[in-house]
PDB file of C-alpha atoms in Angstrom:
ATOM      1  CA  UNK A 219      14.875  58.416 -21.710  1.00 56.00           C
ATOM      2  CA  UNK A 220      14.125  61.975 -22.379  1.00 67.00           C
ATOM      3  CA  UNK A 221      14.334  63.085 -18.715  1.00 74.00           C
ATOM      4  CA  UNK A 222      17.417  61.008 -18.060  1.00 73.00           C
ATOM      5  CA  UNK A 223      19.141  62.768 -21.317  1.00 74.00           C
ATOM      6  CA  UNK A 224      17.963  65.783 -19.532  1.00 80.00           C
ATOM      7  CA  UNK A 225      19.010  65.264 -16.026  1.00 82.00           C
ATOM      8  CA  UNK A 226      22.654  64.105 -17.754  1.00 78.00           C
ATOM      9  CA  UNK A 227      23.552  67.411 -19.560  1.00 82.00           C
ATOM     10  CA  UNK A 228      23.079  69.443 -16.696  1.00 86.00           C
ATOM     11  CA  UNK A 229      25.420  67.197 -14.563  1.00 85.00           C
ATOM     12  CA  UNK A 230      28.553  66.554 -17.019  1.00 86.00           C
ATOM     13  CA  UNK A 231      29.968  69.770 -18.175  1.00 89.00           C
ATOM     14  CA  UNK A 232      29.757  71.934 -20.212  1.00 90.00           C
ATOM     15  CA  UNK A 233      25.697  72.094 -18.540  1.00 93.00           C
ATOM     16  CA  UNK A 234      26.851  71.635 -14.721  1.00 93.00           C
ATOM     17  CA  UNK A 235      29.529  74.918 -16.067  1.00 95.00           C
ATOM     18  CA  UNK A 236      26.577  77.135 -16.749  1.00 95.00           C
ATOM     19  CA  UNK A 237      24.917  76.242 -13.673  1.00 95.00           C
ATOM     20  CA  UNK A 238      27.995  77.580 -12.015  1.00 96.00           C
ATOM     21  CA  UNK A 239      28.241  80.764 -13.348  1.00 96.00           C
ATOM     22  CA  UNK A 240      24.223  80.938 -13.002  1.00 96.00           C
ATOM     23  CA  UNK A 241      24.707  80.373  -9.355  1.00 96.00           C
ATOM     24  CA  UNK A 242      27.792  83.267  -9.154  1.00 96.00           C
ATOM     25  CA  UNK A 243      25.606  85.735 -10.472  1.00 96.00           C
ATOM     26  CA  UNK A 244      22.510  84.584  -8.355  1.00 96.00           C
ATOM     27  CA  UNK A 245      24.866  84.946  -5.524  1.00 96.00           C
ATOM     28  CA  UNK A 246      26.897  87.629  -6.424  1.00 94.00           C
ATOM     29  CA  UNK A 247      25.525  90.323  -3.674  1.00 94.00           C
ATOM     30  CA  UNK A 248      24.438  88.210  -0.648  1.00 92.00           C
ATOM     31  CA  UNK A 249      27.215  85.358  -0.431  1.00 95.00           C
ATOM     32  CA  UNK A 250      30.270  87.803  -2.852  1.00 95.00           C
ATOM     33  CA  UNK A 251      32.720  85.071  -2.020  1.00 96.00           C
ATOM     34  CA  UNK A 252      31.066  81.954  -3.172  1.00 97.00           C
ATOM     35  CA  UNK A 253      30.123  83.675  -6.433  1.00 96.00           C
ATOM     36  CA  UNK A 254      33.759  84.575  -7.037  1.00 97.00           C
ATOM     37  CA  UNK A 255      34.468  80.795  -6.385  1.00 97.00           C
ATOM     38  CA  UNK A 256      31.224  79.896  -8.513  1.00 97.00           C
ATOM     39  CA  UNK A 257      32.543  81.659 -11.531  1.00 96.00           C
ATOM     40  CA  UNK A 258      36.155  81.118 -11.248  1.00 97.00           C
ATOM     41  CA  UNK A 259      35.089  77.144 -11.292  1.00 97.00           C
ATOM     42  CA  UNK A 260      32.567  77.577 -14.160  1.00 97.00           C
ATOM     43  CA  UNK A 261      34.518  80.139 -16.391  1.00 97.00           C
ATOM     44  CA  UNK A 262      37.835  77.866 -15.973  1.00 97.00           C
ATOM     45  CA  UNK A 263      36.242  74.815 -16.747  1.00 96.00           C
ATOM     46  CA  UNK A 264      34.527  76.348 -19.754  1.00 96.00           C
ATOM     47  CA  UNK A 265      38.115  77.788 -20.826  1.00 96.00           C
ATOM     48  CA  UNK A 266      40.222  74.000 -20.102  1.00 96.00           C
ATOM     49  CA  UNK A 267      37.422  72.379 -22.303  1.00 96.00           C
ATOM     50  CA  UNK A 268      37.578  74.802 -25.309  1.00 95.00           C
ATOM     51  CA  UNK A 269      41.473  73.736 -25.257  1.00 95.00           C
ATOM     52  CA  UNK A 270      42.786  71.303 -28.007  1.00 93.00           C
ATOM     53  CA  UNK A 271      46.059  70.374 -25.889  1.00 94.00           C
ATOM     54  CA  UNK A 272      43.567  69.473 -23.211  1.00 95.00           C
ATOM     55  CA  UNK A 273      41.311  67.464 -25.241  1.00 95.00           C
ATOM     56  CA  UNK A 274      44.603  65.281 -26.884  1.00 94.00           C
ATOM     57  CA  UNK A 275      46.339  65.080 -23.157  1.00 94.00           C
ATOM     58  CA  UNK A 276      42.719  64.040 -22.244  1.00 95.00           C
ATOM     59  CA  UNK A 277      42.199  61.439 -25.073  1.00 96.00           C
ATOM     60  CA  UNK A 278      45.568  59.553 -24.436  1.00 95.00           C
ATOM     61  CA  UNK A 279      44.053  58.294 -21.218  1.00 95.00           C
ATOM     62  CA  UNK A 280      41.336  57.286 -22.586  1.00 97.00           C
ATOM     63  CA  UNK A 281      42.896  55.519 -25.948  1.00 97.00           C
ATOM     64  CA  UNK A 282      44.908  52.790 -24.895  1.00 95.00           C
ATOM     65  CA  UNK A 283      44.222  50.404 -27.464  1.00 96.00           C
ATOM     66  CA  UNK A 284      46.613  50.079 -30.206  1.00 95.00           C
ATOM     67  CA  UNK A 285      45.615  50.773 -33.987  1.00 96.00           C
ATOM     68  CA  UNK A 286      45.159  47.269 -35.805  1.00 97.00           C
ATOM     69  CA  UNK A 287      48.087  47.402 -38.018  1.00 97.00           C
ATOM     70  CA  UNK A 288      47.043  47.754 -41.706  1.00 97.00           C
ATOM     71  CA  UNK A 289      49.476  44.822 -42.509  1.00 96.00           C
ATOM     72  CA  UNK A 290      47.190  42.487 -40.605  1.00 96.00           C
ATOM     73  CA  UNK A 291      43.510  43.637 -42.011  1.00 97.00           C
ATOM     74  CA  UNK A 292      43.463  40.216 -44.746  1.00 96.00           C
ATOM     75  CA  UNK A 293      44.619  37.559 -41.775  1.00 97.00           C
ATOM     76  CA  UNK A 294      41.577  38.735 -39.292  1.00 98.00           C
ATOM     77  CA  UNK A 295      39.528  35.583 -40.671  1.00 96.00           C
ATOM     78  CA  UNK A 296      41.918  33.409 -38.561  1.00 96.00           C
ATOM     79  CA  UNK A 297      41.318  35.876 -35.503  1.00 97.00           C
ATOM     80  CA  UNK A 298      37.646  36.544 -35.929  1.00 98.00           C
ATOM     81  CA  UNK A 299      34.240  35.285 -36.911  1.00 98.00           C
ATOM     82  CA  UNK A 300      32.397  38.852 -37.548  1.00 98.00           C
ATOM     83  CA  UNK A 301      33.156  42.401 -37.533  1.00 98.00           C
ATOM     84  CA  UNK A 302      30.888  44.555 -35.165  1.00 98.00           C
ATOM     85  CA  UNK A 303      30.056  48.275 -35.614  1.00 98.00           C
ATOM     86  CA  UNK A 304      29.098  49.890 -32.940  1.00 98.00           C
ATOM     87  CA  UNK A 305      26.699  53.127 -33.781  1.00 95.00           C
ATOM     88  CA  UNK A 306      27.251  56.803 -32.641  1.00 95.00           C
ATOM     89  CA  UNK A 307      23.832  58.375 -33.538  1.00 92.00           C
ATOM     90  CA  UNK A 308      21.907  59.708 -36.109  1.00 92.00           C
ATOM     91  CA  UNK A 309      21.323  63.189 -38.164  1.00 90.00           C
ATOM     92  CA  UNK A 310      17.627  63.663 -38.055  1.00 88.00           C
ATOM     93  CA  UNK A 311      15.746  64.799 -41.269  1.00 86.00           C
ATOM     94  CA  UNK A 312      18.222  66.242 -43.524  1.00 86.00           C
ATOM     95  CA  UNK A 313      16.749  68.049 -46.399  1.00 92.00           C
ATOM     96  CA  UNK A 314      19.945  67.035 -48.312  1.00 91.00           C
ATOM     97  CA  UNK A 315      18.966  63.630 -48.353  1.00 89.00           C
ATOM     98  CA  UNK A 316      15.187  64.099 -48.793  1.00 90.00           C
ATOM     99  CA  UNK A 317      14.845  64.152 -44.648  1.00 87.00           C
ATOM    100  CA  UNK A 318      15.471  61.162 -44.073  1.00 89.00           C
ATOM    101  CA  UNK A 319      17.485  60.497 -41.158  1.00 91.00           C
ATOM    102  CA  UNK A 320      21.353  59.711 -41.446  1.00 93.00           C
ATOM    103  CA  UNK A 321      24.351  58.391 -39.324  1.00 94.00           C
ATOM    104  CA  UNK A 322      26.271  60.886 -38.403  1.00 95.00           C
ATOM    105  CA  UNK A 323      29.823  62.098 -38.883  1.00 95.00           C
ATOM    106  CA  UNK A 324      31.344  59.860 -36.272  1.00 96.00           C
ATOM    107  CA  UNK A 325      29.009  56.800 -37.565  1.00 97.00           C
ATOM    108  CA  UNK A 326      30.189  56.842 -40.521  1.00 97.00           C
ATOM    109  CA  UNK A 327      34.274  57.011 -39.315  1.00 98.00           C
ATOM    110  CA  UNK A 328      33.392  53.935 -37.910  1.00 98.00           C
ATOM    111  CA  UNK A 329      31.637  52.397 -41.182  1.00 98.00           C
ATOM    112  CA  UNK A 330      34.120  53.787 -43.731  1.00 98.00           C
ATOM    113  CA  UNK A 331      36.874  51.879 -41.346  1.00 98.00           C
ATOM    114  CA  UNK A 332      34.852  48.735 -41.191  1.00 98.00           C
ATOM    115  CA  UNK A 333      33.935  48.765 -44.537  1.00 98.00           C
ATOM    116  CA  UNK A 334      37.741  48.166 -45.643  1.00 98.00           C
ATOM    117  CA  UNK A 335      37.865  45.562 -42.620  1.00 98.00           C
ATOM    118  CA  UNK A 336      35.656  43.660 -44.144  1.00 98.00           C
ATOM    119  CA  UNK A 337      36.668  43.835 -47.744  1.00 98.00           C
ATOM    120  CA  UNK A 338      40.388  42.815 -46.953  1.00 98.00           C
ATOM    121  CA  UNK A 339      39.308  40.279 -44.557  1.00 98.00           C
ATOM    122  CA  UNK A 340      35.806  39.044 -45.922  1.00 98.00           C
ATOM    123  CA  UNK A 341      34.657  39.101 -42.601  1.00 98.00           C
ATOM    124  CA  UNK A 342      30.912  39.217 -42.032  1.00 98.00           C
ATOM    125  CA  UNK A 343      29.359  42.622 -40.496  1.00 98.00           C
ATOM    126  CA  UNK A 344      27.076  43.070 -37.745  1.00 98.00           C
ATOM    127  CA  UNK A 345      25.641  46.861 -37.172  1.00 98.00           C
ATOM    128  CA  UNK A 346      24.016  47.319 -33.673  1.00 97.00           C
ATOM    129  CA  UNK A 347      22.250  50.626 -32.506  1.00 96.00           C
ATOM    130  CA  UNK A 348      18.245  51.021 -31.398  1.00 94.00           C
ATOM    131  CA  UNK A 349      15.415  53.540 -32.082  1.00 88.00           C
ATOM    132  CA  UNK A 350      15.555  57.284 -31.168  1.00 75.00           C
ATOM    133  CA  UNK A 351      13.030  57.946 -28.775  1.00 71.00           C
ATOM    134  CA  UNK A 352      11.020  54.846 -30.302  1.00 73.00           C
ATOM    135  CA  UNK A 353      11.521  55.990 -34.014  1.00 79.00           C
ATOM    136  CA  UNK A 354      12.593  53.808 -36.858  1.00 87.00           C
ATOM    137  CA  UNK A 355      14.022  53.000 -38.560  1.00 92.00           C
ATOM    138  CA  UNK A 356      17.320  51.954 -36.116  1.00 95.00           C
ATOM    139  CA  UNK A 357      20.817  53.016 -35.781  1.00 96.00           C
ATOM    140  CA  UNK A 358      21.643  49.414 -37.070  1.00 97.00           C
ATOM    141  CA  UNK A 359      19.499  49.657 -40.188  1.00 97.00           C
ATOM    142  CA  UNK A 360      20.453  53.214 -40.943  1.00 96.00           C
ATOM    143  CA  UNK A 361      24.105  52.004 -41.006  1.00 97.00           C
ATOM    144  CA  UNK A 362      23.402  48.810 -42.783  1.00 97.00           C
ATOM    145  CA  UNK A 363      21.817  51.018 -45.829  1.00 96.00           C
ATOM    146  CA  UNK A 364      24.784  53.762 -45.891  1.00 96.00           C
ATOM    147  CA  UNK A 365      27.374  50.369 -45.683  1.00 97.00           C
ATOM    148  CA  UNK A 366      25.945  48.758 -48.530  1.00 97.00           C
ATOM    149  CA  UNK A 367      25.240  51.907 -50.799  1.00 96.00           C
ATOM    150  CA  UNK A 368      28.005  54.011 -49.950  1.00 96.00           C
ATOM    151  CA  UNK A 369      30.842  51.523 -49.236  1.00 97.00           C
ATOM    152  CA  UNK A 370      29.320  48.735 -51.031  1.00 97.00           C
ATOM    153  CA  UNK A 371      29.442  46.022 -47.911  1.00 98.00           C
ATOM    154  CA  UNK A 372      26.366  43.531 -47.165  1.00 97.00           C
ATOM    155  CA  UNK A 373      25.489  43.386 -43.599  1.00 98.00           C
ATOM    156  CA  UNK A 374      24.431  40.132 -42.159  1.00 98.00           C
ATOM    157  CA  UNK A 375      23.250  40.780 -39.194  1.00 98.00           C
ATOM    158  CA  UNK A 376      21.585  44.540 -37.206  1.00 98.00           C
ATOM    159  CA  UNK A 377      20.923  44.438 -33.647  1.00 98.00           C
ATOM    160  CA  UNK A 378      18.179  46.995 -33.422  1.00 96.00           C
ATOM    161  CA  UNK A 379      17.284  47.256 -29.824  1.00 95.00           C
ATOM    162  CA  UNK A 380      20.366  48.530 -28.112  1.00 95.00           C
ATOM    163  CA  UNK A 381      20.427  52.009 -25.864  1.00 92.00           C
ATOM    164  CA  UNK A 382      23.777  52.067 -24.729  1.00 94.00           C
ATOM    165  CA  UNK A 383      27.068  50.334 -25.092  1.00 96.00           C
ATOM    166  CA  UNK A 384      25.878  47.376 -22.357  1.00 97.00           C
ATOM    167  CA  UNK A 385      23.015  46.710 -24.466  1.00 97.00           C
ATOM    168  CA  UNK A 386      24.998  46.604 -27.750  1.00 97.00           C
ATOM    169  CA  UNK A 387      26.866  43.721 -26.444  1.00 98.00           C
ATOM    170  CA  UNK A 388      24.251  41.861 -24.453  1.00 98.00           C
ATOM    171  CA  UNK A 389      21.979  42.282 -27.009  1.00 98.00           C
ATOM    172  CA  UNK A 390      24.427  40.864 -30.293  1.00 98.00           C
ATOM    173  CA  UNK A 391      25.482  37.919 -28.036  1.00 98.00           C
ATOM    174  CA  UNK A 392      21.773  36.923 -27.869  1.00 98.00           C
ATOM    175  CA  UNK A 393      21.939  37.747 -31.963  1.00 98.00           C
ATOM    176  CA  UNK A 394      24.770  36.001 -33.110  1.00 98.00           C
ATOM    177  CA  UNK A 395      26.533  33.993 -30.421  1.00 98.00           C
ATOM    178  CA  UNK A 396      23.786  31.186 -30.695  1.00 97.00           C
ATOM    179  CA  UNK A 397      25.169  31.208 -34.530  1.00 97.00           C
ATOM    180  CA  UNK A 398      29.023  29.963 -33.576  1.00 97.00           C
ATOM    181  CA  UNK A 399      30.000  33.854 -33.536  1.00 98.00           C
ATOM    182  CA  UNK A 400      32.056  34.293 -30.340  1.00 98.00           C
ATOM    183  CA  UNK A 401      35.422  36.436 -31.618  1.00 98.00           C
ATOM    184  CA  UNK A 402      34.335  39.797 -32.948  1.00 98.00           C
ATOM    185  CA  UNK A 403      36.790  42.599 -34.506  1.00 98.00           C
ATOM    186  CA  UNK A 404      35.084  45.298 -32.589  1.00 98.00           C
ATOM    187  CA  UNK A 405      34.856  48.681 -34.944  1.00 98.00           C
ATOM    188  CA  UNK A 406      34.307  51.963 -32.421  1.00 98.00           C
ATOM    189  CA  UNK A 407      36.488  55.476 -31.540  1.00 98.00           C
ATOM    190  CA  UNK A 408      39.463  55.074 -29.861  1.00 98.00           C
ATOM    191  CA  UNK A 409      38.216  56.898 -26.654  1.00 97.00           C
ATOM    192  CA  UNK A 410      35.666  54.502 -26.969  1.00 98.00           C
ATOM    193  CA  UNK A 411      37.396  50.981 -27.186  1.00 98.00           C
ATOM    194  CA  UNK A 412      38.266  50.536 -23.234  1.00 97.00           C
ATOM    195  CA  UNK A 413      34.563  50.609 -22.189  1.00 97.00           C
ATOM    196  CA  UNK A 414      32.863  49.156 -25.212  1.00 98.00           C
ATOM    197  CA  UNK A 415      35.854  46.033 -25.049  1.00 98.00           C
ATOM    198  CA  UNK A 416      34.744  45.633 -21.807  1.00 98.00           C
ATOM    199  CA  UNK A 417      31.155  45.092 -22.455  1.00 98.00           C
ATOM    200  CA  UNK A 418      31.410  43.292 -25.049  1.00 98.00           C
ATOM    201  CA  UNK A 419      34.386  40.912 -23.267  1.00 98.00           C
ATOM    202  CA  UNK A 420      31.546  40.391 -20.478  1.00 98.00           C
ATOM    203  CA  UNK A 421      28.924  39.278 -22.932  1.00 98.00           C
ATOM    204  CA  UNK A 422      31.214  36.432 -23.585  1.00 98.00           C
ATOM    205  CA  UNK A 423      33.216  37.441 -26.703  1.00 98.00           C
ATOM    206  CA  UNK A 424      36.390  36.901 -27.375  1.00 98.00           C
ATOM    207  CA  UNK A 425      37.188  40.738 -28.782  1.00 98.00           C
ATOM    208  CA  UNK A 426      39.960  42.220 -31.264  1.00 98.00           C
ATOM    209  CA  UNK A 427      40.253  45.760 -30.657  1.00 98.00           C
ATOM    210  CA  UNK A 428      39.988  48.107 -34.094  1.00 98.00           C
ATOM    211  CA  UNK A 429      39.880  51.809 -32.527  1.00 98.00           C
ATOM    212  CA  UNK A 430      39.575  54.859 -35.259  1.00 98.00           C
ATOM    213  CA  UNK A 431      39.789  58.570 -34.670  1.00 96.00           C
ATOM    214  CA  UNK A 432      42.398  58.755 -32.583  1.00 96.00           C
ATOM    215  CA  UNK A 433      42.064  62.323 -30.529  1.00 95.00           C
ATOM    216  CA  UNK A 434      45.205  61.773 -28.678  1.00 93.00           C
ATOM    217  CA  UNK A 435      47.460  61.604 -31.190  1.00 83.00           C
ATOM    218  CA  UNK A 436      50.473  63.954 -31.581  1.00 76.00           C
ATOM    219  CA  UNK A 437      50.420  66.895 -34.209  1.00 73.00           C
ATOM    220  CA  UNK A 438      51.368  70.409 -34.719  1.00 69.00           C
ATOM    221  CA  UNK A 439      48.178  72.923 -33.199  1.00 80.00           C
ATOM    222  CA  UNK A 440      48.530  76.476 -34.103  1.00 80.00           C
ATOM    223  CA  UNK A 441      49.782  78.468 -30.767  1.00 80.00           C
ATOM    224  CA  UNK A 442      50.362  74.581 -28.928  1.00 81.00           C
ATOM    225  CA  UNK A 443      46.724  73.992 -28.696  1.00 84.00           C
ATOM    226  CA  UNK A 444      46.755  76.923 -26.236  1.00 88.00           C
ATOM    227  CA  UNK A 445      43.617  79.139 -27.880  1.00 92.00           C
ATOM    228  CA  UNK A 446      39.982  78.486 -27.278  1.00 92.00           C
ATOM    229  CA  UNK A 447      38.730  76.331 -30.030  1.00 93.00           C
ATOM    230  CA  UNK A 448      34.915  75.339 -30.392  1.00 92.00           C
ATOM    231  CA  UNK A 449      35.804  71.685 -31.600  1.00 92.00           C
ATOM    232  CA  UNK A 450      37.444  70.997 -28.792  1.00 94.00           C
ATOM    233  CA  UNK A 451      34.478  71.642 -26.377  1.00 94.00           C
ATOM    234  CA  UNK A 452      32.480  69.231 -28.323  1.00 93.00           C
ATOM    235  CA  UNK A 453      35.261  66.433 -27.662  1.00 94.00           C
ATOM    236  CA  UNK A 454      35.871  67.261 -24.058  1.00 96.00           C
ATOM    237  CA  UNK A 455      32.284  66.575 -23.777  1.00 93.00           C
ATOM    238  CA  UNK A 456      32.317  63.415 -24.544  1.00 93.00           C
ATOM    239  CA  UNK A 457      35.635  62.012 -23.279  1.00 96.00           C
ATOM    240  CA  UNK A 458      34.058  63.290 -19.937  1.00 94.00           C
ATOM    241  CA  UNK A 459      31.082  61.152 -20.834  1.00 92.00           C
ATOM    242  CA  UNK A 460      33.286  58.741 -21.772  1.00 96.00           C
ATOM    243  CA  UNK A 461      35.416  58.737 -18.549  1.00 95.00           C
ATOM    244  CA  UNK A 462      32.186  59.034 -16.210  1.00 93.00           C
ATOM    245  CA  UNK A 463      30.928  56.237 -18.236  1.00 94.00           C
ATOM    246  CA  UNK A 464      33.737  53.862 -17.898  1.00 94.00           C
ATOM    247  CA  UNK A 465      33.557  54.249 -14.195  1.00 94.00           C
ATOM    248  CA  UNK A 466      30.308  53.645 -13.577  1.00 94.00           C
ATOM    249  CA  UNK A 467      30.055  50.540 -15.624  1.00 95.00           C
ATOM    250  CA  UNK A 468      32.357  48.777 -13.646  1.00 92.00           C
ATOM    251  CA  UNK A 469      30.324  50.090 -10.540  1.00 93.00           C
ATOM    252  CA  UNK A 470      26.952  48.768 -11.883  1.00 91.00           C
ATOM    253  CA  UNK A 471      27.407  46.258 -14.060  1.00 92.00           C
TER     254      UNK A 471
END
């Protein structure tokens, strides 16, 4: 896993960007013209992904699932059997909260919007999200705590052995398809929802599509989105992930 994580930042921008301009200046005296090309390539990537109008053109192809209209949260009983919250990693050891890991920012979008799912529905929740690097306690069970102290929601079932999006649906069919649960109101970010409906749609479920945290929407940006902002690198990273990732599950799965 570790090698694989490594491998994988140096390939998907911003890491393969660096490498470019590493490779201009390596080459900068013998071979002038392929550094020139080397670091226009790596300095303009760096300067598209720092853009917020890049990131929200980005996003839109990326977020084509509808919001779930608030007006039908309390009728998703008739559509669904369980809600499903999909994880998004964990802070590790913050002294804040005695360092003991948390989920982080993007988690907890996800539970926050779940959270009210379930209380207008009364819906059951599954969490689903492994170890990191072997330790526990698990994404799942990390979310399940914060859901029921912070939002005040039971969880009924955690599927605590998942990796990546694949495994979170193979793995909570196995949990809670044998239990009647086939339609799931699946809880992840919008930029998210095409790849993770997918999975979970060939793990046999019959899915309802509840994106959050839209990045594609439309808003005013200071100067049209059109100065470097370091936000916006962070979320160009991963709707490249995303993108790469949406391509090569349908290639290998």
């Amino acid at each position: 896993m570790p090698l694989r994580y490594f491998i994988k930042q140096w390939l998907l921008p911003p890491g393969v960007l660096f490498l470019l301009l590493l490779a201009a200046w390596w080459l900068r005296t013998r071979r002038p013209r392929l550094a020139a090309l080397c670091f226009a390539l790596g300095l303009g990537g760096l300067w598209l992904m720092s853009l917020p109008l890049v990131v929200e053109r980005a996003a839109r192809q990326l977020e084509t699932e509808a919001p779930l209209p608030m007006a039908q949260w309390a009728t998703l009983a008739g559509r669904a059997d369980a809600i499903v919250v999909l994880g998004a990693g964990r802070e590790r050891g913050d002294p804040a909260w005695g360092a003991e890991d948390q989920p982080t920012g993007t988690a907890l979008e996800r539970m926050r919007y779940a959270a009210q799912l379930a209380k207008a529905s009364g819906l059951p929740v599954l969490t689903t999200g492994g170890l990191h690097y072997g330790t526990p306690p698990s994404e799942a069970q990390l979310m399940a705590d914060r859901m029921k102290s912070d939002f005040g929601v039971d969880v009924r079932w955690k599927e605590e052995a998942s990796r990546t999006t694949w495994e979170n649906a193979q793995f909570s069919a196995r949990l809670v398809q044998p239990q009647g649960v086939r339609r799931v109101v699946l809880v992840t970010q919008a930029w998210h929802m095409q790849r993770s409906r997918w999975s979970f749609e060939q793990a046999g479920f019959e899915v309802v599509p509840a994106p959050v945290g839209f990045l594609g929407k439309d808003h005013a940006q200071p100067f049209a989105g059109l100065l470097p902002d370091s936000r916006a690198v962070w979320r160009s990273g991963q709707l490249l992930n995303e993108a790469v990732g949406l391509v090569g599950y349908r290639l290998f799965y």
